[in-house]
C-alpha atoms as a PDB file:
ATOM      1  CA  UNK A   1       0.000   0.000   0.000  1.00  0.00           C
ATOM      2  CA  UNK A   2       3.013   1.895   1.005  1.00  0.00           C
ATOM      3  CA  UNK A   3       4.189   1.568  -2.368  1.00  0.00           C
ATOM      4  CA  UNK A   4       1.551   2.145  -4.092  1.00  0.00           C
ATOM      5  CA  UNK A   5       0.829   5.654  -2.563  1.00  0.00           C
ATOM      6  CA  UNK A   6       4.151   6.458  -3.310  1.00  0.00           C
ATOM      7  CA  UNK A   7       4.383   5.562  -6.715  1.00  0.00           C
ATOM      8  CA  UNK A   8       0.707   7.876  -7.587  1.00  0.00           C
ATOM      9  CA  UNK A   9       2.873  10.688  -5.442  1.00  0.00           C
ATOM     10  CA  UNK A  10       5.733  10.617  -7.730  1.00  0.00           C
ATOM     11  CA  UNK A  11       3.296  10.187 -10.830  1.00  0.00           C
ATOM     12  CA  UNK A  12       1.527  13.059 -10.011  1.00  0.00           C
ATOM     13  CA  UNK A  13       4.544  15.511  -9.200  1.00  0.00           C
ATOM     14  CA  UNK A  14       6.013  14.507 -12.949  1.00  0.00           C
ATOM     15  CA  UNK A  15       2.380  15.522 -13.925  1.00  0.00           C
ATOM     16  CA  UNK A  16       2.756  18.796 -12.484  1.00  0.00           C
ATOM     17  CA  UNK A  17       6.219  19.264 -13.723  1.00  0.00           C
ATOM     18  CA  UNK A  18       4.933  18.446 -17.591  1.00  0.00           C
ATOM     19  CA  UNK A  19       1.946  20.921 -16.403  1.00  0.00           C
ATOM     20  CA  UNK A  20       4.427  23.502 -15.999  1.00  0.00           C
ATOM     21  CA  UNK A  21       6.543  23.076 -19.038  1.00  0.00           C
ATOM     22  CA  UNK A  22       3.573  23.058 -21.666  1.00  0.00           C
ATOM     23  CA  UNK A  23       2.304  25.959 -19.815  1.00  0.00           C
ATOM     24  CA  UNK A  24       5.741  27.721 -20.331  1.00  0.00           C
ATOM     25  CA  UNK A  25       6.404  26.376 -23.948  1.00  0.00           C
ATOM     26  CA  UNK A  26       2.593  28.222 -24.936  1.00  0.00           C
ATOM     27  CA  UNK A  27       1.957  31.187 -22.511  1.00  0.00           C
ATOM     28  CA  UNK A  28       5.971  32.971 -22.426  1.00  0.00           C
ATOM     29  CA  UNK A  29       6.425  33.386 -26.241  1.00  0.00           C
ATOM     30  CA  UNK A  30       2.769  33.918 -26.451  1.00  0.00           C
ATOM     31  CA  UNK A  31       3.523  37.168 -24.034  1.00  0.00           C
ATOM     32  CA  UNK A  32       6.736  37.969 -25.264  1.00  0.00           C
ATOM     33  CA  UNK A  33       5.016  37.780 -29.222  1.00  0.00           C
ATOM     34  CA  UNK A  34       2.280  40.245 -28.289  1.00  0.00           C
ATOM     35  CA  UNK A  35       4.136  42.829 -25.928  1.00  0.00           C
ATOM     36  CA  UNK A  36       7.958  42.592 -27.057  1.00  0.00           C
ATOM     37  CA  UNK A  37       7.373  44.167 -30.672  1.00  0.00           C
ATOM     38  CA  UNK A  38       5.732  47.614 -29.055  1.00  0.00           C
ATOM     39  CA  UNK A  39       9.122  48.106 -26.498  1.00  0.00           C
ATOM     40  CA  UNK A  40      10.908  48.258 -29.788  1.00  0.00           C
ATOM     41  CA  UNK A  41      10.951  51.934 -31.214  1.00  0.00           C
ATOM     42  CA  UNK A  42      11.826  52.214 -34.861  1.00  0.00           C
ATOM     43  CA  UNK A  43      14.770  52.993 -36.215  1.00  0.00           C
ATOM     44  CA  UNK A  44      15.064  55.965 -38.674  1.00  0.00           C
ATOM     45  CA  UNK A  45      16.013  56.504 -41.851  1.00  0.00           C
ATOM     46  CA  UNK A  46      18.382  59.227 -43.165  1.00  0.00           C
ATOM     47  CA  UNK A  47      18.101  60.275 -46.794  1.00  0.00           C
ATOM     48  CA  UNK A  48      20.546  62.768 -48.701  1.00  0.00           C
ATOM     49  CA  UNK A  49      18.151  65.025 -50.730  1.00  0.00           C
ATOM     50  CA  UNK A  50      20.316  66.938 -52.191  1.00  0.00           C
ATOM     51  CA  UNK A  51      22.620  65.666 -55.525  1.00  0.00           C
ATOM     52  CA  UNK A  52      25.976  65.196 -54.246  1.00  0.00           C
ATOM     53  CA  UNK A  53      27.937  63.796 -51.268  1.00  0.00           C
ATOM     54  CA  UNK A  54      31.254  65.857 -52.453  1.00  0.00           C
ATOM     55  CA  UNK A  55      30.356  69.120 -51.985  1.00  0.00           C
ATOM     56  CA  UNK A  56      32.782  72.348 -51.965  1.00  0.00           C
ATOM     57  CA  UNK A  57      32.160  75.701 -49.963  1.00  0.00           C
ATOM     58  CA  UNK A  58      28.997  77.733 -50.135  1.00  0.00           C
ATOM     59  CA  UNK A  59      27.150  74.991 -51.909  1.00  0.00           C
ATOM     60  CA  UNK A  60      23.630  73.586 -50.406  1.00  0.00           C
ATOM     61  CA  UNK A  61      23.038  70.149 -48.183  1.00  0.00           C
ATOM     62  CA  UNK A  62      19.963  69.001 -47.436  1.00  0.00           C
ATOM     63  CA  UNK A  63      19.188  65.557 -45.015  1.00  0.00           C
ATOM     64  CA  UNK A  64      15.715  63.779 -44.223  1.00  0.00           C
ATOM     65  CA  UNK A  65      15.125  61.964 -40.999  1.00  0.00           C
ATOM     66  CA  UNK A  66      12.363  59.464 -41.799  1.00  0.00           C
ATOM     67  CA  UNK A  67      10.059  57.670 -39.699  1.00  0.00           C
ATOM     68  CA  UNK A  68       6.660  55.524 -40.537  1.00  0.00           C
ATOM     69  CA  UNK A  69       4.726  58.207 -38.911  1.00  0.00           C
ATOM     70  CA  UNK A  70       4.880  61.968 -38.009  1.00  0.00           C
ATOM     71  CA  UNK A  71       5.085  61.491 -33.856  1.00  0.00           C
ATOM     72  CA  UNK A  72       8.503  62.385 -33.648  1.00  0.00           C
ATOM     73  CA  UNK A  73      10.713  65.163 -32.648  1.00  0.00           C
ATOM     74  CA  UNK A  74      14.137  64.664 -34.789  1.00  0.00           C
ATOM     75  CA  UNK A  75      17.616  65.595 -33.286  1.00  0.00           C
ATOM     76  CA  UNK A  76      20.826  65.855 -35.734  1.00  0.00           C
ATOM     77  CA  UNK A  77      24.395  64.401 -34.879  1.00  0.00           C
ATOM     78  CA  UNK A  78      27.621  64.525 -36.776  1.00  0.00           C
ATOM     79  CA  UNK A  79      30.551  62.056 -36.279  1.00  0.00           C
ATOM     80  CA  UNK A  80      28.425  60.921 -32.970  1.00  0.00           C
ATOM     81  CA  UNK A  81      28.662  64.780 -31.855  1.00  0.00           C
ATOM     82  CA  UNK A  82      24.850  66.396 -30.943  1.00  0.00           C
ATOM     83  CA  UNK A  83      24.463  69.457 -33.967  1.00  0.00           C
ATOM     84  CA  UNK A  84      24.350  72.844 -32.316  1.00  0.00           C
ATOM     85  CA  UNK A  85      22.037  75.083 -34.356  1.00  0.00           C
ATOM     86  CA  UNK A  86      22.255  78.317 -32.425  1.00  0.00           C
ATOM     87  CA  UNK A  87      25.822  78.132 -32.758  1.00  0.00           C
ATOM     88  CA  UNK A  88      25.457  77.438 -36.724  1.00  0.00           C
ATOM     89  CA  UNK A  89      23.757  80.233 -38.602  1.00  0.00           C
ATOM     90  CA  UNK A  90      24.054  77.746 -41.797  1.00  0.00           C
ATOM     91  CA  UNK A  91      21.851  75.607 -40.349  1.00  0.00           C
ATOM     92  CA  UNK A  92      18.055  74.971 -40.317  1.00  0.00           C
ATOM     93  CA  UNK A  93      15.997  72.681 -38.727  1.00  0.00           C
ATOM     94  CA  UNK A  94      12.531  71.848 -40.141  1.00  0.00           C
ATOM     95  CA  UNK A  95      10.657  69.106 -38.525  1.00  0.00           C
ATOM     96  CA  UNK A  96      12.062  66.050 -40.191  1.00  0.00           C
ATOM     97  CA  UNK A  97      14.598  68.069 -42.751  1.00  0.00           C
ATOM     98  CA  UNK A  98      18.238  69.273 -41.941  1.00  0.00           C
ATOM     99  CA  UNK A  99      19.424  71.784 -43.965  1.00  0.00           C
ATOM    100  CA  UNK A 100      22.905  73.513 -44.808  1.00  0.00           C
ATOM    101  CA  UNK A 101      22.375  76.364 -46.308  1.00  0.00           C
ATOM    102  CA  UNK A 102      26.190  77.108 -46.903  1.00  0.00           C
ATOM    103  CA  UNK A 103      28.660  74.383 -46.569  1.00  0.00           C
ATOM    104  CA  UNK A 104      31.915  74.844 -44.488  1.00  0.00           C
ATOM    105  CA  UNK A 105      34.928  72.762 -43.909  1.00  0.00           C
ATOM    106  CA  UNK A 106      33.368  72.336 -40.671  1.00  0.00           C
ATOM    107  CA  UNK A 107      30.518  70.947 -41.925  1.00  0.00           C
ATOM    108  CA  UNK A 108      32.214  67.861 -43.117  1.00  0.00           C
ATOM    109  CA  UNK A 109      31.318  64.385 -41.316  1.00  0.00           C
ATOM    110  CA  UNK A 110      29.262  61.322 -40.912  1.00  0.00           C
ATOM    111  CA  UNK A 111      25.973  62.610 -40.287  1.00  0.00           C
ATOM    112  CA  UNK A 112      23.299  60.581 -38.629  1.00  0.00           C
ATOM    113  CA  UNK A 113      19.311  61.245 -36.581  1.00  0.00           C
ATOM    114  CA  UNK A 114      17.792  59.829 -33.777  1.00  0.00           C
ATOM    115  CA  UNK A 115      13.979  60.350 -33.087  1.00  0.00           C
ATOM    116  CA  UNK A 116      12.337  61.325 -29.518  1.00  0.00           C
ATOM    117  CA  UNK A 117       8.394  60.791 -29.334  1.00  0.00           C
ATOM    118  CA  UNK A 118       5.974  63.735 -28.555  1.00  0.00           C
ATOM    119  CA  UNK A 119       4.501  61.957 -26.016  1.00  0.00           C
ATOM    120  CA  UNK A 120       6.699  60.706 -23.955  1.00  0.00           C
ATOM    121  CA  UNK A 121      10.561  62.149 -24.439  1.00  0.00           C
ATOM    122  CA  UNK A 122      12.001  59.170 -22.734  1.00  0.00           C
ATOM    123  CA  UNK A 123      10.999  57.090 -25.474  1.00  0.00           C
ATOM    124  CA  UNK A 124      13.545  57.270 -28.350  1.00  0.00           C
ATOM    125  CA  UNK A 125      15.107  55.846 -31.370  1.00  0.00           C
ATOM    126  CA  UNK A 126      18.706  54.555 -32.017  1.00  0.00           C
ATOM    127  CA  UNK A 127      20.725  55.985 -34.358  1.00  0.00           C
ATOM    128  CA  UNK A 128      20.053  55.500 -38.218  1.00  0.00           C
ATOM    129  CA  UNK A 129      21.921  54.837 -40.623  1.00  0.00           C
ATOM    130  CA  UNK A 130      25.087  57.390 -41.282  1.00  0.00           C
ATOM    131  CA  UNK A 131      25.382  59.752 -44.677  1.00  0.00           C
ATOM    132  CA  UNK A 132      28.958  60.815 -44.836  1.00  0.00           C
ATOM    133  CA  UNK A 133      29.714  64.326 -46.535  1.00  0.00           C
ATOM    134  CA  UNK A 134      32.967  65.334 -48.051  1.00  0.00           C
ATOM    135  CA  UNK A 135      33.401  69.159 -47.874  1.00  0.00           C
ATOM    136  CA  UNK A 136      36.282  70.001 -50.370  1.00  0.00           C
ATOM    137  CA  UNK A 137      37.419  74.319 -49.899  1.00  0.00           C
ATOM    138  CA  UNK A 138      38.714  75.034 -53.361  1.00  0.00           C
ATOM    139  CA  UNK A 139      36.779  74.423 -56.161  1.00  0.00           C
ATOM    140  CA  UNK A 140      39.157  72.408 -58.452  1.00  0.00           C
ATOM    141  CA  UNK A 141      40.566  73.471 -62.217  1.00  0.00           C
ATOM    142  CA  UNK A 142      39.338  71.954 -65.232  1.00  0.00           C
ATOM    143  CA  UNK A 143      41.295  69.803 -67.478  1.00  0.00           C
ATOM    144  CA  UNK A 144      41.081  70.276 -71.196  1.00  0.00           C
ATOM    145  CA  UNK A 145      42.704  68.312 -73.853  1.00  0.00           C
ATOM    146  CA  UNK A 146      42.781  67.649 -77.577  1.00  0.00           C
ATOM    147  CA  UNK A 147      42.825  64.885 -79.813  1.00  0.00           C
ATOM    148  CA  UNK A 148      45.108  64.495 -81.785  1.00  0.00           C
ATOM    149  CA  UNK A 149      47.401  66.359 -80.179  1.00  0.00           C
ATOM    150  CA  UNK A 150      48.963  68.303 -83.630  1.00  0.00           C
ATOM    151  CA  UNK A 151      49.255  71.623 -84.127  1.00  0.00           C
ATOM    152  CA  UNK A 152      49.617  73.002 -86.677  1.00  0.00           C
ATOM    153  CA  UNK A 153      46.173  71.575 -87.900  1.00  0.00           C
ATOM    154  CA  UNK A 154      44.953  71.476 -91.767  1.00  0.00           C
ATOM    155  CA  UNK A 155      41.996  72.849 -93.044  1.00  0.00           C
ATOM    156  CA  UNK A 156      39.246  69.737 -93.806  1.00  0.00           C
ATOM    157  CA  UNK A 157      40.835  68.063 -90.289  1.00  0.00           C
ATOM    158  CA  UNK A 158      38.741  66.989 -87.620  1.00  0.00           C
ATOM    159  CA  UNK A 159      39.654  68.292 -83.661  1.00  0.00           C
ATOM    160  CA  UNK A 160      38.320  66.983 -80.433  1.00  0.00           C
ATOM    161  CA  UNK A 161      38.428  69.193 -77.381  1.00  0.00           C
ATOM    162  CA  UNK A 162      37.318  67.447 -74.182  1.00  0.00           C
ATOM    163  CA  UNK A 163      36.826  69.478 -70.480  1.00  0.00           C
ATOM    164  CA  UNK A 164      36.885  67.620 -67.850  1.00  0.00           C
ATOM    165  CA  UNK A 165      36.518  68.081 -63.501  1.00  0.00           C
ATOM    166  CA  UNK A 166      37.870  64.722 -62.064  1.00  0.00           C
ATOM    167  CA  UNK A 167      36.564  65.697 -58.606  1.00  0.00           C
ATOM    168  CA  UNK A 168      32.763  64.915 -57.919  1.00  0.00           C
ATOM    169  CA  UNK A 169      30.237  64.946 -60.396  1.00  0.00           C
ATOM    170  CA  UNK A 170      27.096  66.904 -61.869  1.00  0.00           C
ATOM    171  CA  UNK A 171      29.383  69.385 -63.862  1.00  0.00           C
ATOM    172  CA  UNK A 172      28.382  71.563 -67.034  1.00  0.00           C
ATOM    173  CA  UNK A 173      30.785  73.092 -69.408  1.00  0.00           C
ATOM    174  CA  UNK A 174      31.210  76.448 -71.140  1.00  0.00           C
ATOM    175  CA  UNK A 175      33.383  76.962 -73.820  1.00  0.00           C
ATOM    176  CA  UNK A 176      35.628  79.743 -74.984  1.00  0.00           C
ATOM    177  CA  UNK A 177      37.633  80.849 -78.042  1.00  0.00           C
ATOM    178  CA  UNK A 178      39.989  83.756 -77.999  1.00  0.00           C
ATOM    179  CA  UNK A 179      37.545  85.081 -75.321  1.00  0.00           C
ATOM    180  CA  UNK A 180      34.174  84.641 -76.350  1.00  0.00           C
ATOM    181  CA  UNK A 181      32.152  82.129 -75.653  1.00  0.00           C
ATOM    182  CA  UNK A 182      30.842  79.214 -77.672  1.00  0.00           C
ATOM    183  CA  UNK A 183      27.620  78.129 -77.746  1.00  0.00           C
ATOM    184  CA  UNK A 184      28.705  74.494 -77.464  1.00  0.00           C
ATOM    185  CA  UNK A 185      28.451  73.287 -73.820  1.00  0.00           C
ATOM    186  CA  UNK A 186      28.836  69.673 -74.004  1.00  0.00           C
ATOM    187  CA  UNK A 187      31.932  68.007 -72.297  1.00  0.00           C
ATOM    188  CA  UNK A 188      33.655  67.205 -75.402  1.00  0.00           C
ATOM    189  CA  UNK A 189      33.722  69.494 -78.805  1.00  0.00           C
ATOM    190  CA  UNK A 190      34.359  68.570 -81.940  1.00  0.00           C
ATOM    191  CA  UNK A 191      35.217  70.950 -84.693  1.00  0.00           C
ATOM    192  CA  UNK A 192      35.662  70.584 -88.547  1.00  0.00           C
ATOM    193  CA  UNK A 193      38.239  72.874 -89.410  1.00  0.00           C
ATOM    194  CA  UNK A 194      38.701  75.840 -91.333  1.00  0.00           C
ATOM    195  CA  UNK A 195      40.700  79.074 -91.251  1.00  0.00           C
ATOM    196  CA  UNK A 196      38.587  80.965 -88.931  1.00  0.00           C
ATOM    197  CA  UNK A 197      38.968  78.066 -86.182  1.00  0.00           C
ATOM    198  CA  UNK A 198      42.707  78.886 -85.534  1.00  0.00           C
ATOM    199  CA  UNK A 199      42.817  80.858 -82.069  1.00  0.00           C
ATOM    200  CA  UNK A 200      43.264  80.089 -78.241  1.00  0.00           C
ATOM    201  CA  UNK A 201      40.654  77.916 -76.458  1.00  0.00           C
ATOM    202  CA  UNK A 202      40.150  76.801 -72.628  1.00  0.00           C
ATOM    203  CA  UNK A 203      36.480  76.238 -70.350  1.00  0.00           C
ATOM    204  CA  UNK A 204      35.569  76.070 -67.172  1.00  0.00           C
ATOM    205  CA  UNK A 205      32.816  74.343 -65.683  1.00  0.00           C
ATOM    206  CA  UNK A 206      29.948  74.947 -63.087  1.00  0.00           C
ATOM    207  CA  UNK A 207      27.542  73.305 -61.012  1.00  0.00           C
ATOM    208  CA  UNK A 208      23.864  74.694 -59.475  1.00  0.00           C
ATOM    209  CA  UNK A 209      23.743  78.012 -58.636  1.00  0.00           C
ATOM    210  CA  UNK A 210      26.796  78.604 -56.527  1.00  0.00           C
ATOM    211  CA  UNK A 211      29.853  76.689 -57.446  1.00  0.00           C
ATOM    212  CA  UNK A 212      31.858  77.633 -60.811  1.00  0.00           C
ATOM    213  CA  UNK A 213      35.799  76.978 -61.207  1.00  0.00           C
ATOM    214  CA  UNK A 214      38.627  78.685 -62.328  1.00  0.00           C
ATOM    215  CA  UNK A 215      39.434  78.568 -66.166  1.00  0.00           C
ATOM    216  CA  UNK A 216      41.382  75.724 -67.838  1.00  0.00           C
ATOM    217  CA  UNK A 217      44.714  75.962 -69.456  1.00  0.00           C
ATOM    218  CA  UNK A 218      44.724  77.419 -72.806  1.00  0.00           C
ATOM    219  CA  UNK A 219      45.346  75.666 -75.407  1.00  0.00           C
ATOM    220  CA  UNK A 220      46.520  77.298 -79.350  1.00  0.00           C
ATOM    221  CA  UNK A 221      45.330  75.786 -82.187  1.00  0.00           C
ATOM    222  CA  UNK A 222      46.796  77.155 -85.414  1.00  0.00           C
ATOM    223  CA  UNK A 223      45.523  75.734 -89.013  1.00  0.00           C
ATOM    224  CA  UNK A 224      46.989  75.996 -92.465  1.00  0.00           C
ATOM    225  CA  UNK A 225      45.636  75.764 -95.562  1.00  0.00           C
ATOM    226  CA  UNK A 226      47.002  72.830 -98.037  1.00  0.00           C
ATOM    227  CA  UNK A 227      49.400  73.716-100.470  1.00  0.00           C
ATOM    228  CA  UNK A 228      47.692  73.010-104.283  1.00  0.00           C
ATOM    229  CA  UNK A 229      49.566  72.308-107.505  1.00  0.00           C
ATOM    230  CA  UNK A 230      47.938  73.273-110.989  1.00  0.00           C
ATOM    231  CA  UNK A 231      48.917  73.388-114.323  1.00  0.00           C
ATOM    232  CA  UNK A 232      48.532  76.465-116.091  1.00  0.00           C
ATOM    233  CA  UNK A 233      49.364  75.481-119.501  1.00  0.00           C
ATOM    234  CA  UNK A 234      46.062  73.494-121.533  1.00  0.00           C
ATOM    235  CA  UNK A 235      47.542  69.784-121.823  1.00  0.00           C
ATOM    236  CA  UNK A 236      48.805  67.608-119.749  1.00  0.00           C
ATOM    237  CA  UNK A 237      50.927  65.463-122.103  1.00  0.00           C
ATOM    238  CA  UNK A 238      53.012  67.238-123.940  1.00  0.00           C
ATOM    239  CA  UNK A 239      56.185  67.568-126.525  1.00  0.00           C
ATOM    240  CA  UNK A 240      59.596  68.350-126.346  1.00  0.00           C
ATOM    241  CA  UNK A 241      60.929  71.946-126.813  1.00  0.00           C
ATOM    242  CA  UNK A 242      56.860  72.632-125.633  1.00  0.00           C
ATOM    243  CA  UNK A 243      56.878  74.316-122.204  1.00  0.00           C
ATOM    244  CA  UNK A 244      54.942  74.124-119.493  1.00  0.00           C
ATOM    245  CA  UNK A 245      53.612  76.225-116.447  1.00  0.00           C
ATOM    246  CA  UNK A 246      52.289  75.511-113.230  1.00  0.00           C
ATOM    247  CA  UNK A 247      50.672  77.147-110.222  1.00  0.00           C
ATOM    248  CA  UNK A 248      50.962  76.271-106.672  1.00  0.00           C
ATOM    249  CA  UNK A 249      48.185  77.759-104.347  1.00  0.00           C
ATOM    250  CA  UNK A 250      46.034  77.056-101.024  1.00  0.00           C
ATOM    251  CA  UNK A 251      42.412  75.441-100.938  1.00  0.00           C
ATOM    252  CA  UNK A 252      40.349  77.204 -98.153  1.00  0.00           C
END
């Protein structure tokens, strides 16, 4: 009987102990499924609006912080470092934009946004992801070059002239010729020549509204006619003791 009692007593504490486990395997990740997901906040989004991440003085940055919804005060941070704006009159804050209106040297960095809800400022996002901006203070010189590489040229010969900024992109091209500009404004030119194409030519190139560089080097391009040879005399086959004449000119 002893036994017997016994043996139901340790039956019924494995029952209990099974009890407890499916109990633990259903109800825990049911709890931690439904409540875990809302102690999460979202993590933001940063977006470069504006066309280029090498930039050079004066020119215009502009960042988006972005979140699913609009509950969210933003704050701005640069190589991990909270962005000042009363100490920055370049900068403005609008809701979820950062903007810089005139890029500095200092302005360069890994820029990043967190996001604090209205309703309760202890709740807040981690960092997103990081844009990083390369601030460059001299705008650089054009290179031109032309192909081929002859001078003097001859009239009926075909000339390439290329421009070209190898720093950063988004660059257009102006054109000049002994000081005037051509109407041209494509990267490379290319020119069928005659005599009024000899002279000096260089470019420079520009960007928006605020950035243009310095001028090229010049380059001289001189072009000759081609020397002609004519007979001036009526036949070409002719007899001794006859004489003959000839002409040598230039063909425009």
């Amino acid at each position: 009987m002893t036994q017997l009692s016994s043996t139901a007593s340790t039956c019924a504490a494995q029952w209990k102990m099974w009890l407890v486990k499916v109990f633990s395997v259903i109800y825990f990740p049911a709890v931690c499924a439904a409540q875990g997901p809302q102690n999460v906040p979202p993590t933001p989004t940063l977006k470069l609006l504006s066309p280029w991440l090498d930039v050079f003085e004066n020119e215009t940055v502009m960042f988006r912080c972005e979140l699913e919804n609009n509950e969210w005060m933003f704050t701005w941070y640069r190589d991990n470092n909270r962005v000042t704006y009363t100490k920055d009159p370049n900068l403005e804050d609008v809701q979820s934009y950062l903007n810089i209106t005139s890029v500095t040297r200092s302005h360069q960095g890994g820029y990043a946004c967190k996001a604090i809800s209205e309703e309760n400022s202890e709740n807040s996002t981690g960092f997103s992801n990081t844009v990083n901006v390369t601030v460059y203070e001299k705008t650089p010189q054009p290179r031109v070059s032309k192909v081929p590489d002859f001078n003097p040229m001859y009239v009926g010969e075909t000339v390439n002239f290329t421009c070209k900024v190898h720093v950063s992109s988004g660059w257009e091209y102006q054109w000049y010729k002994d000081g005037q500009k051509l109407s041209d404004t494509s990267e490379t030119i290319s020119l069928h020549l005659g005599l009024a194409h000899q002279g000096e030519y260089w470019c420079k190139a520009t960007r928006g509204e605020k950035t243009s560089t310095d001028i090229s080097a010049k380059i001289q391009l001189n072009i000759l006619e081609i020397p002609s040879l004519k007979p001036v005399t009526p036949w070409l086959d002719v007899f001794p003791t006859e004489s003959v004449k000839l002409s040598c000119g230039m063909v425009i």
